[in-house]
Short mmCIF file of the C-alpha atoms (twelve columns), coordinates in Angstrom:
data_MODEL
# 
_entry.id   MODEL 
# 
loop_
_atom_site.group_PDB 
_atom_site.id 
_atom_site.type_symbol 
_atom_site.label_atom_id 
_atom_site.label_alt_id 
_atom_site.label_comp_id 
_atom_site.label_asym_id 
_atom_site.label_seq_id 
_atom_site.Cartn_x 
_atom_site.Cartn_y 
_atom_site.Cartn_z 
_atom_site.pdbx_PDB_model_num 
ATOM 1   C CA . MET A 1   -25.008 131.446 218.173 1 
ATOM 2   C CA . LYS A 2   -23.454 131.015 214.204 1 
ATOM 3   C CA . ALA A 3   -20.407 133.119 212.941 1 
ATOM 4   C CA . LEU A 4   -19.097 133.052 209.305 1 
ATOM 5   C CA . ALA A 5   -15.407 132.406 209.030 1 
ATOM 6   C CA . ILE A 6   -13.145 131.697 205.708 1 
ATOM 7   C CA . HIS A 7   -10.721 129.183 206.471 1 
ATOM 8   C CA . GLY A 8   -8.933  129.966 202.745 1 
ATOM 9   C CA . LYS A 9   -9.791  130.241 199.785 1 
ATOM 10  C CA . GLU A 10  -13.199 128.899 198.493 1 
ATOM 11  C CA . ASP A 11  -13.265 127.962 202.325 1 
ATOM 12  C CA . ILE A 12  -16.240 129.696 204.295 1 
ATOM 13  C CA . ARG A 13  -18.344 127.814 206.866 1 
ATOM 14  C CA . TRP A 14  -21.351 128.752 208.389 1 
ATOM 15  C CA . GLU A 15  -19.763 127.346 212.585 1 
ATOM 16  C CA . ASP A 16  -21.411 127.392 215.767 1 
ATOM 17  C CA . ARG A 17  -19.522 129.936 218.299 1 
ATOM 18  C CA . GLU A 18  -20.592 131.415 222.144 1 
ATOM 19  C CA . VAL A 19  -22.536 134.365 222.374 1 
ATOM 20  C CA . PRO A 20  -20.477 136.756 223.330 1 
ATOM 21  C CA . ALA A 21  -20.755 138.984 226.355 1 
ATOM 22  C CA . PRO A 22  -20.146 143.073 225.923 1 
ATOM 23  C CA . GLY A 23  -17.662 144.585 228.228 1 
ATOM 24  C CA . ASP A 24  -17.174 148.183 229.663 1 
ATOM 25  C CA . GLY A 25  -18.105 150.896 226.980 1 
ATOM 26  C CA . GLU A 26  -19.205 147.662 224.903 1 
ATOM 27  C CA . VAL A 27  -22.390 146.975 223.217 1 
ATOM 28  C CA . ARG A 28  -24.193 143.373 221.695 1 
ATOM 29  C CA . LEU A 29  -25.670 143.674 218.518 1 
ATOM 30  C CA . ARG A 30  -28.452 141.386 216.893 1 
ATOM 31  C CA . VAL A 31  -27.317 141.593 213.283 1 
ATOM 32  C CA . ASN A 32  -29.438 141.258 210.618 1 
ATOM 33  C CA . TYR A 33  -27.950 142.429 206.950 1 
ATOM 34  C CA . VAL A 34  -23.822 142.273 206.127 1 
ATOM 35  C CA . GLY A 35  -22.655 143.371 202.446 1 
ATOM 36  C CA . ILE A 36  -20.242 141.899 200.307 1 
ATOM 37  C CA . CYS A 37  -17.594 144.088 199.700 1 
ATOM 38  C CA . GLY A 38  -14.691 143.473 197.388 1 
ATOM 39  C CA . SER A 39  -12.483 142.669 199.387 1 
ATOM 40  C CA . ASP A 40  -14.671 139.958 200.906 1 
ATOM 41  C CA . LEU A 41  -15.214 138.463 197.033 1 
ATOM 42  C CA . HIS A 42  -11.165 138.800 197.315 1 
ATOM 43  C CA . TYR A 43  -10.812 136.486 200.862 1 
ATOM 44  C CA . TYR A 44  -12.740 134.452 199.855 1 
ATOM 45  C CA . PHE A 45  -11.778 133.371 196.605 1 
ATOM 46  C CA . HIS A 46  -7.778  134.140 196.582 1 
ATOM 47  C CA . GLY A 47  -7.468  133.490 200.666 1 
ATOM 48  C CA . ALA A 48  -5.746  137.049 200.313 1 
ATOM 49  C CA . ASN A 49  -6.799  141.207 199.500 1 
ATOM 50  C CA . GLY A 50  -3.539  142.689 197.794 1 
ATOM 51  C CA . GLU A 51  -0.911  141.585 200.864 1 
ATOM 52  C CA . TYR A 52  -3.166  140.852 203.314 1 
ATOM 53  C CA . THR A 53  -3.392  136.971 203.598 1 
ATOM 54  C CA . ILE A 54  -5.700  134.607 205.753 1 
ATOM 55  C CA . ARG A 55  -3.510  133.044 208.668 1 
ATOM 56  C CA . GLU A 56  -6.530  132.178 210.630 1 
ATOM 57  C CA . PRO A 57  -10.484 131.943 210.289 1 
ATOM 58  C CA . LEU A 58  -11.836 135.099 209.049 1 
ATOM 59  C CA . THR A 59  -15.252 136.492 209.465 1 
ATOM 60  C CA . PRO A 60  -16.605 138.574 206.688 1 
ATOM 61  C CA . GLY A 61  -18.537 141.961 206.815 1 
ATOM 62  C CA . HIS A 62  -17.511 145.192 207.802 1 
ATOM 63  C CA . GLU A 63  -21.326 146.530 206.080 1 
ATOM 64  C CA . LEU A 64  -23.607 146.074 208.539 1 
ATOM 65  C CA . SER A 65  -26.675 146.667 210.259 1 
ATOM 66  C CA . GLY A 66  -28.831 145.401 212.543 1 
ATOM 67  C CA . VAL A 67  -30.533 146.023 215.873 1 
ATOM 68  C CA . VAL A 68  -29.041 146.364 219.829 1 
ATOM 69  C CA . ASP A 69  -29.288 142.832 221.580 1 
ATOM 70  C CA . LEU A 70  -27.941 144.271 225.390 1 
ATOM 71  C CA . ASP A 71  -26.309 147.584 226.175 1 
ATOM 72  C CA . PRO A 72  -24.858 147.517 229.731 1 
ATOM 73  C CA . SER A 73  -25.305 150.726 230.317 1 
ATOM 74  C CA . GLY A 74  -28.379 151.042 229.751 1 
ATOM 75  C CA . ARG A 75  -28.448 153.922 227.105 1 
ATOM 76  C CA . LEU A 76  -29.716 152.102 224.300 1 
ATOM 77  C CA . ALA A 77  -32.509 149.739 224.467 1 
ATOM 78  C CA . PRO A 78  -32.964 146.852 223.185 1 
ATOM 79  C CA . GLY A 79  -34.511 146.300 219.500 1 
ATOM 80  C CA . THR A 80  -32.430 149.595 218.409 1 
ATOM 81  C CA . PRO A 81  -32.082 149.748 214.319 1 
ATOM 82  C CA . VAL A 82  -28.569 150.329 214.080 1 
ATOM 83  C CA . THR A 83  -25.192 150.379 211.373 1 
ATOM 84  C CA . VAL A 84  -21.609 150.439 212.822 1 
ATOM 85  C CA . HIS A 85  -18.125 152.970 211.722 1 
ATOM 86  C CA . PRO A 86  -16.281 149.708 211.299 1 
ATOM 87  C CA . ALA A 87  -12.703 151.379 211.767 1 
ATOM 88  C CA . ARG A 88  -10.548 152.056 215.279 1 
ATOM 89  C CA . TYR A 89  -8.005  154.375 214.546 1 
ATOM 90  C CA . GLY A 90  -4.625  154.030 215.239 1 
ATOM 91  C CA . PRO A 91  -2.863  157.176 217.766 1 
ATOM 92  C CA . SER A 92  -2.639  160.940 216.355 1 
ATOM 93  C CA . ILE A 93  -0.103  161.982 214.265 1 
ATOM 94  C CA . PRO A 94  0.531   165.570 213.406 1 
ATOM 95  C CA . GLY A 95  -0.871  166.530 210.019 1 
ATOM 96  C CA . LEU A 96  -3.661  163.750 210.274 1 
ATOM 97  C CA . GLU A 97  -5.378  165.287 212.476 1 
ATOM 98  C CA . ASP A 98  -8.625  165.876 210.948 1 
ATOM 99  C CA . ARG A 99  -7.986  162.549 208.630 1 
ATOM 100 C CA . PRO A 100 -8.214  159.651 211.676 1 
ATOM 101 C CA . HIS A 101 -8.722  157.093 209.069 1 
ATOM 102 C CA . LEU A 102 -5.822  157.370 207.708 1 
ATOM 103 C CA . ARG A 103 -3.500  156.748 210.804 1 
ATOM 104 C CA . PRO A 104 -0.962  153.597 210.367 1 
ATOM 105 C CA . GLY A 105 -2.219  151.535 213.268 1 
ATOM 106 C CA . GLY A 106 -5.848  151.230 213.000 1 
ATOM 107 C CA . ASP A 107 -7.883  148.594 212.407 1 
ATOM 108 C CA . TYR A 108 -11.352 147.796 210.432 1 
ATOM 109 C CA . PHE A 109 -14.286 144.830 210.583 1 
ATOM 110 C CA . GLY A 110 -13.561 141.692 208.694 1 
ATOM 111 C CA . SER A 111 -9.961  142.481 208.227 1 
ATOM 112 C CA . ALA A 112 -6.713  140.494 208.075 1 
ATOM 113 C CA . ALA A 113 -4.542  142.622 208.372 1 
ATOM 114 C CA . ALA A 114 -3.655  142.810 211.888 1 
ATOM 115 C CA . ASP A 115 -2.865  139.518 213.581 1 
ATOM 116 C CA . PRO A 116 -4.673  138.142 215.342 1 
ATOM 117 C CA . HIS A 117 -7.298  139.185 212.595 1 
ATOM 118 C CA . ARG A 118 -10.184 142.067 212.518 1 
ATOM 119 C CA . GLN A 119 -13.428 139.623 212.803 1 
ATOM 120 C CA . GLY A 120 -16.038 140.956 211.012 1 
ATOM 121 C CA . GLY A 121 -19.941 140.910 211.107 1 
ATOM 122 C CA . ALA A 122 -21.275 138.577 209.300 1 
ATOM 123 C CA . SER A 123 -22.540 136.696 212.689 1 
ATOM 124 C CA . GLU A 124 -25.256 136.603 214.434 1 
ATOM 125 C CA . PHE A 125 -23.927 138.365 217.226 1 
ATOM 126 C CA . LEU A 126 -21.126 141.191 217.457 1 
ATOM 127 C CA . ILE A 127 -19.604 143.217 219.766 1 
ATOM 128 C CA . VAL A 128 -19.145 146.750 218.929 1 
ATOM 129 C CA . GLU A 129 -18.063 149.541 220.763 1 
ATOM 130 C CA . GLU A 130 -20.279 152.147 221.970 1 
ATOM 131 C CA . GLY A 131 -18.505 155.195 219.879 1 
ATOM 132 C CA . MET A 132 -18.991 152.753 216.434 1 
ATOM 133 C CA . ILE A 133 -22.617 152.658 216.840 1 
ATOM 134 C CA . ARG A 134 -25.304 155.093 214.319 1 
ATOM 135 C CA . VAL A 135 -28.799 155.047 215.561 1 
ATOM 136 C CA . LEU A 136 -31.081 154.811 212.604 1 
ATOM 137 C CA . PRO A 137 -33.430 157.158 211.609 1 
ATOM 138 C CA . GLU A 138 -37.439 155.759 211.721 1 
ATOM 139 C CA . SER A 139 -37.564 156.167 207.834 1 
ATOM 140 C CA . LEU A 140 -34.448 153.765 207.137 1 
ATOM 141 C CA . PRO A 141 -35.335 150.353 207.128 1 
ATOM 142 C CA . LEU A 142 -31.945 147.945 208.180 1 
ATOM 143 C CA . GLU A 143 -31.722 146.462 204.255 1 
ATOM 144 C CA . ARG A 144 -31.125 149.629 202.871 1 
ATOM 145 C CA . ALA A 145 -29.093 150.592 206.144 1 
ATOM 146 C CA . ALA A 146 -26.966 148.091 204.952 1 
ATOM 147 C CA . LEU A 147 -25.407 150.035 202.459 1 
ATOM 148 C CA . ALA A 148 -24.274 152.699 204.678 1 
ATOM 149 C CA . GLU A 149 -20.673 151.912 205.236 1 
ATOM 150 C CA . PRO A 150 -19.634 150.679 201.292 1 
ATOM 151 C CA . LEU A 151 -22.069 154.760 200.247 1 
ATOM 152 C CA . ALA A 152 -19.766 156.517 203.161 1 
ATOM 153 C CA . VAL A 153 -16.680 155.230 200.682 1 
ATOM 154 C CA . ALA A 154 -18.367 157.042 197.956 1 
ATOM 155 C CA . ILE A 155 -19.582 160.065 199.688 1 
ATOM 156 C CA . HIS A 156 -15.530 160.808 200.762 1 
ATOM 157 C CA . ALA A 157 -14.526 159.746 197.326 1 
ATOM 158 C CA . VAL A 158 -16.864 162.834 195.695 1 
ATOM 159 C CA . GLY A 159 -15.568 165.146 198.700 1 
ATOM 160 C CA . LEU A 160 -11.939 164.605 197.397 1 
ATOM 161 C CA . ALA A 161 -12.926 166.101 194.136 1 
ATOM 162 C CA . GLY A 162 -13.943 169.242 195.787 1 
ATOM 163 C CA . ASP A 163 -16.858 171.201 194.736 1 
ATOM 164 C CA . ILE A 164 -18.367 169.421 191.701 1 
ATOM 165 C CA . SER A 165 -21.455 170.888 190.954 1 
ATOM 166 C CA . GLY A 166 -22.030 172.181 188.084 1 
ATOM 167 C CA . ARG A 167 -19.158 169.721 186.522 1 
ATOM 168 C CA . ARG A 168 -18.665 166.837 184.565 1 
ATOM 169 C CA . VAL A 169 -17.705 163.675 186.717 1 
ATOM 170 C CA . LEU A 170 -17.290 160.489 185.011 1 
ATOM 171 C CA . VAL A 171 -17.280 157.336 187.077 1 
ATOM 172 C CA . ILE A 172 -15.439 154.102 185.426 1 
ATOM 173 C CA . GLY A 173 -16.329 150.937 186.455 1 
ATOM 174 C CA . SER A 174 -20.327 150.609 187.456 1 
ATOM 175 C CA . GLY A 175 -19.727 147.461 189.962 1 
ATOM 176 C CA . PRO A 176 -21.718 148.347 193.839 1 
ATOM 177 C CA . ILE A 177 -19.029 150.899 194.786 1 
ATOM 178 C CA . GLY A 178 -19.191 152.945 190.538 1 
ATOM 179 C CA . LEU A 179 -22.983 152.960 191.682 1 
ATOM 180 C CA . LEU A 180 -23.264 154.732 194.902 1 
ATOM 181 C CA . VAL A 181 -20.388 157.005 193.459 1 
ATOM 182 C CA . VAL A 182 -22.392 157.948 190.687 1 
ATOM 183 C CA . ALA A 183 -25.184 158.463 193.016 1 
ATOM 184 C CA . ALA A 184 -23.180 160.890 195.584 1 
ATOM 185 C CA . ALA A 185 -21.968 162.597 193.073 1 
ATOM 186 C CA . VAL A 186 -25.955 163.590 191.460 1 
ATOM 187 C CA . HIS A 187 -26.110 163.808 194.788 1 
ATOM 188 C CA . ALA A 188 -23.212 166.478 195.588 1 
ATOM 189 C CA . GLY A 189 -25.099 168.390 191.887 1 
ATOM 190 C CA . ALA A 190 -22.794 167.350 188.966 1 
ATOM 191 C CA . SER A 191 -24.242 168.977 186.000 1 
ATOM 192 C CA . VAL A 192 -23.510 165.223 183.606 1 
ATOM 193 C CA . VAL A 193 -22.134 162.405 185.744 1 
ATOM 194 C CA . GLY A 194 -21.306 159.411 182.716 1 
ATOM 195 C CA . ALA A 195 -21.012 155.582 184.405 1 
ATOM 196 C CA . SER A 196 -18.813 153.026 181.992 1 
ATOM 197 C CA . ASP A 197 -18.398 149.232 182.366 1 
ATOM 198 C CA . LEU A 198 -17.483 146.164 180.683 1 
ATOM 199 C CA . ARG A 199 -21.349 144.836 180.648 1 
ATOM 200 C CA . PRO A 200 -24.818 146.570 179.835 1 
ATOM 201 C CA . GLU A 201 -26.404 145.432 183.182 1 
ATOM 202 C CA . PRO A 202 -24.427 147.597 185.292 1 
ATOM 203 C CA . LEU A 203 -24.940 150.482 182.975 1 
ATOM 204 C CA . ASP A 204 -28.438 149.665 183.083 1 
ATOM 205 C CA . ARG A 205 -28.453 150.326 187.117 1 
ATOM 206 C CA . ALA A 206 -25.992 153.144 186.561 1 
ATOM 207 C CA . ARG A 207 -28.701 155.446 184.354 1 
ATOM 208 C CA . ALA A 208 -31.536 154.329 187.076 1 
ATOM 209 C CA . LEU A 209 -29.341 155.807 189.598 1 
ATOM 210 C CA . GLY A 210 -28.792 159.583 187.710 1 
ATOM 211 C CA . ALA A 211 -26.445 158.705 184.726 1 
ATOM 212 C CA . THR A 212 -27.135 159.662 181.827 1 
ATOM 213 C CA . GLU A 213 -24.147 159.196 179.654 1 
ATOM 214 C CA . LEU A 214 -23.390 155.612 179.505 1 
ATOM 215 C CA . PHE A 215 -20.101 153.476 178.037 1 
ATOM 216 C CA . LEU A 216 -19.623 150.044 177.133 1 
ATOM 217 C CA . VAL A 217 -16.278 149.150 177.239 1 
ATOM 218 C CA . GLY A 218 -15.243 147.838 174.061 1 
ATOM 219 C CA . GLU A 219 -17.752 149.058 172.137 1 
ATOM 220 C CA . ASP A 220 -18.271 152.712 172.850 1 
ATOM 221 C CA . ALA A 221 -15.642 155.903 172.976 1 
ATOM 222 C CA . ILE A 222 -14.956 157.635 175.447 1 
ATOM 223 C CA . ASP A 223 -13.826 161.143 173.824 1 
ATOM 224 C CA . ASP A 224 -10.353 162.427 175.097 1 
ATOM 225 C CA . GLU A 225 -10.505 165.763 178.145 1 
ATOM 226 C CA . SER A 226 -14.309 165.135 178.539 1 
ATOM 227 C CA . TYR A 227 -14.675 165.170 182.037 1 
ATOM 228 C CA . ASP A 228 -13.491 167.759 184.873 1 
ATOM 229 C CA . VAL A 229 -13.639 165.265 187.352 1 
ATOM 230 C CA . VAL A 230 -12.606 161.300 186.526 1 
ATOM 231 C CA . PHE A 231 -13.302 158.366 189.485 1 
ATOM 232 C CA . GLU A 232 -11.917 154.974 188.508 1 
ATOM 233 C CA . CYS A 233 -13.963 152.073 190.302 1 
ATOM 234 C CA . SER A 234 -12.293 149.337 188.576 1 
ATOM 235 C CA . GLY A 235 -9.280  148.962 190.156 1 
ATOM 236 C CA . VAL A 236 -7.613  147.495 186.839 1 
ATOM 237 C CA . GLY A 237 -4.442  149.558 185.298 1 
ATOM 238 C CA . VAL A 238 -5.675  150.116 182.112 1 
ATOM 239 C CA . SER A 239 -9.302  152.171 183.673 1 
ATOM 240 C CA . LEU A 240 -7.078  154.675 185.272 1 
ATOM 241 C CA . THR A 241 -5.169  155.257 181.693 1 
ATOM 242 C CA . GLN A 242 -8.502  155.719 180.252 1 
ATOM 243 C CA . ALA A 243 -9.410  158.202 183.561 1 
ATOM 244 C CA . VAL A 244 -5.697  160.368 182.672 1 
ATOM 245 C CA . ARG A 245 -7.418  160.702 178.824 1 
ATOM 246 C CA . ALA A 246 -10.978 161.342 179.697 1 
ATOM 247 C CA . ALA A 247 -10.443 163.993 181.787 1 
ATOM 248 C CA . ARG A 248 -9.625  167.714 180.908 1 
ATOM 249 C CA . ARG A 249 -7.236  169.661 181.321 1 
ATOM 250 C CA . ALA A 250 -6.463  170.571 185.041 1 
ATOM 251 C CA . GLY A 251 -9.224  168.399 185.750 1 
ATOM 252 C CA . SER A 252 -9.089  165.949 188.792 1 
ATOM 253 C CA . ILE A 253 -8.821  162.168 189.077 1 
ATOM 254 C CA . VAL A 254 -10.291 160.292 192.455 1 
ATOM 255 C CA . GLN A 255 -8.667  156.529 192.623 1 
ATOM 256 C CA . VAL A 256 -11.580 154.304 194.058 1 
ATOM 257 C CA . GLY A 257 -11.199 150.918 193.243 1 
ATOM 258 C CA . MET A 258 -8.028  149.036 194.692 1 
ATOM 259 C CA . LEU A 259 -5.594  148.470 192.846 1 
ATOM 260 C CA . PRO A 260 -3.495  145.287 192.277 1 
ATOM 261 C CA . ASN A 261 -0.530  145.335 194.981 1 
ATOM 262 C CA . ALA A 262 1.538   144.801 192.138 1 
ATOM 263 C CA . ASP A 263 3.681   146.145 188.920 1 
ATOM 264 C CA . ILE A 264 0.866   147.166 187.018 1 
ATOM 265 C CA . GLY A 265 1.026   148.902 183.308 1 
ATOM 266 C CA . VAL A 266 -0.847  152.192 183.043 1 
ATOM 267 C CA . ASN A 267 0.382   155.127 180.923 1 
ATOM 268 C CA . LEU A 268 1.118   158.415 183.115 1 
ATOM 269 C CA . ALA A 269 2.099   160.342 180.029 1 
ATOM 270 C CA . PRO A 270 -0.898  163.025 179.087 1 
ATOM 271 C CA . MET A 271 -0.963  164.137 182.953 1 
ATOM 272 C CA . LEU A 272 1.824   166.120 182.785 1 
ATOM 273 C CA . ALA A 273 0.315   168.602 180.182 1 
ATOM 274 C CA . LYS A 274 -2.259  168.772 181.147 1 
ATOM 275 C CA . GLU A 275 -1.325  169.154 184.713 1 
ATOM 276 C CA . LEU A 276 -3.870  167.054 185.840 1 
ATOM 277 C CA . THR A 277 -4.585  165.459 189.847 1 
ATOM 278 C CA . ILE A 278 -5.112  162.104 191.019 1 
ATOM 279 C CA . ARG A 279 -5.440  160.952 194.788 1 
ATOM 280 C CA . GLY A 280 -6.082  158.036 196.240 1 
ATOM 281 C CA . ALA A 281 -9.623  157.548 198.141 1 
ATOM 282 C CA . PHE A 282 -9.346  154.894 201.429 1 
ATOM 283 C CA . ARG A 283 -12.720 153.931 203.568 1 
ATOM 284 C CA . PHE A 284 -13.814 157.598 204.549 1 
ATOM 285 C CA . SER A 285 -13.810 158.984 207.932 1 
ATOM 286 C CA . THR A 286 -17.449 160.834 209.307 1 
ATOM 287 C CA . GLU A 287 -19.321 160.283 205.926 1 
ATOM 288 C CA . ILE A 288 -21.296 157.589 207.442 1 
ATOM 289 C CA . ASP A 289 -23.529 160.150 209.240 1 
ATOM 290 C CA . ASP A 290 -23.865 161.961 205.867 1 
ATOM 291 C CA . ALA A 291 -24.022 157.776 204.156 1 
ATOM 292 C CA . VAL A 292 -26.685 157.597 206.977 1 
ATOM 293 C CA . ARG A 293 -29.169 160.924 206.386 1 
ATOM 294 C CA . MET A 294 -28.788 160.256 202.551 1 
ATOM 295 C CA . LEU A 295 -30.163 156.811 202.395 1 
ATOM 296 C CA . ALA A 296 -32.768 157.818 204.566 1 
ATOM 297 C CA . GLU A 297 -33.983 161.039 202.727 1 
ATOM 298 C CA . SER A 298 -35.418 158.625 200.072 1 
ATOM 299 C CA . ASP A 299 -35.619 154.906 198.513 1 
ATOM 300 C CA . ALA A 300 -33.593 155.732 195.767 1 
ATOM 301 C CA . LEU A 301 -31.038 153.646 197.081 1 
ATOM 302 C CA . ASP A 302 -32.834 150.288 197.306 1 
ATOM 303 C CA . SER A 303 -32.081 149.212 193.617 1 
ATOM 304 C CA . VAL A 304 -28.292 148.356 194.428 1 
ATOM 305 C CA . VAL A 305 -29.223 145.647 196.731 1 
ATOM 306 C CA . SER A 306 -29.794 143.402 193.980 1 
ATOM 307 C CA . HIS A 307 -29.645 139.399 196.219 1 
ATOM 308 C CA . VAL A 308 -30.364 139.331 199.384 1 
ATOM 309 C CA . VAL A 309 -29.154 135.624 200.309 1 
ATOM 310 C CA . PRO A 310 -29.105 133.592 204.123 1 
ATOM 311 C CA . ALA A 311 -25.835 133.701 205.246 1 
ATOM 312 C CA . SER A 312 -26.051 129.856 205.531 1 
ATOM 313 C CA . ASP A 313 -26.013 129.379 201.512 1 
ATOM 314 C CA . ALA A 314 -22.669 131.990 201.626 1 
ATOM 315 C CA . ALA A 315 -20.876 129.838 198.842 1 
ATOM 316 C CA . ARG A 316 -23.793 130.691 196.591 1 
ATOM 317 C CA . ALA A 317 -23.848 134.265 197.689 1 
ATOM 318 C CA . PHE A 318 -20.003 135.351 197.137 1 
ATOM 319 C CA . GLU A 319 -20.516 133.523 193.741 1 
ATOM 320 C CA . LEU A 320 -23.345 135.832 192.880 1 
ATOM 321 C CA . ALA A 321 -21.490 138.544 194.202 1 
ATOM 322 C CA . ARG A 322 -18.483 138.267 191.486 1 
ATOM 323 C CA . ASP A 323 -21.506 138.423 188.968 1 
ATOM 324 C CA . SER A 324 -21.339 141.682 187.788 1 
ATOM 325 C CA . SER A 325 -24.083 140.190 185.543 1 
ATOM 326 C CA . ALA A 326 -26.215 138.915 187.368 1 
ATOM 327 C CA . SER A 327 -25.831 140.951 190.617 1 
ATOM 328 C CA . ALA A 328 -25.122 144.328 191.999 1 
ATOM 329 C CA . LYS A 329 -24.945 144.340 195.689 1 
ATOM 330 C CA . VAL A 330 -25.780 141.085 197.526 1 
ATOM 331 C CA . LEU A 331 -26.432 140.822 201.389 1 
ATOM 332 C CA . LEU A 332 -26.814 138.278 203.531 1 
ATOM 333 C CA . ALA A 333 -29.148 138.040 205.709 1 
ATOM 334 C CA . LEU A 334 -28.201 136.210 209.506 1 
# 
């Protein structure tokens, strides 16, 4: 079989590997699609994602869909379409019973956080634990199903803001995760969803998903205290400053974008007089089930996938994925 492996900065290879055999409680999948995430981009272009540096060849990919190839238990028939919850959780600790994704000691597909690394899904065949599998409804095609993991991240972030029905919501950063937050906020009943970005093309995509107030950074001003809830999805310090200014008094901010692991300049002074709530959003717990249902309801999110590129041409796919003018979500086809 073939699998992708990132060996270091801008060094990705389409390599030969042995077909793995599933053990007890495991299932072998034939992977069809893998989405390129922001963390994958960091691993490829920088050889590291935040504080996690590639120390051995890393197969990327935690956004995936495919079909069952072999289930030794016989529970899942070959050809069953599936997606995968890519997390394994650490041991239960007091206070985090309902938030297993925050427990220390877990791991995630396609991550260099662990040593040895947790290899990802950009491989023709993949072994997963049975409990990680989510069988897809008949109405959900495999290409769209590859959005389940990032949509789950978006649904989780929106859920952290509480009930947003009837509220004014701003999404800062209209890349792939920002677009999915826009869709999740609309789905959750926000009365108005605004979106901002550095480029016009992502804003056009946000409009197609239901954003009605659009702001091109550097040209359009966002009024202070104009939104009840702000989702910061760019991971840039100046955008968090903008979020603090845009949030109304007693409003809330959810930090979705991964901020750099460094001291950065952010002006949080207005949060005191406004009594703002700022929350971090990290991955998700059970929301992948909500994401699968939402994706099966309609084809509205098909537009988030802008390109499907053969995995053998991964270098071109990664170049496309980091250019937000040219692409939204880029999928690798295996």
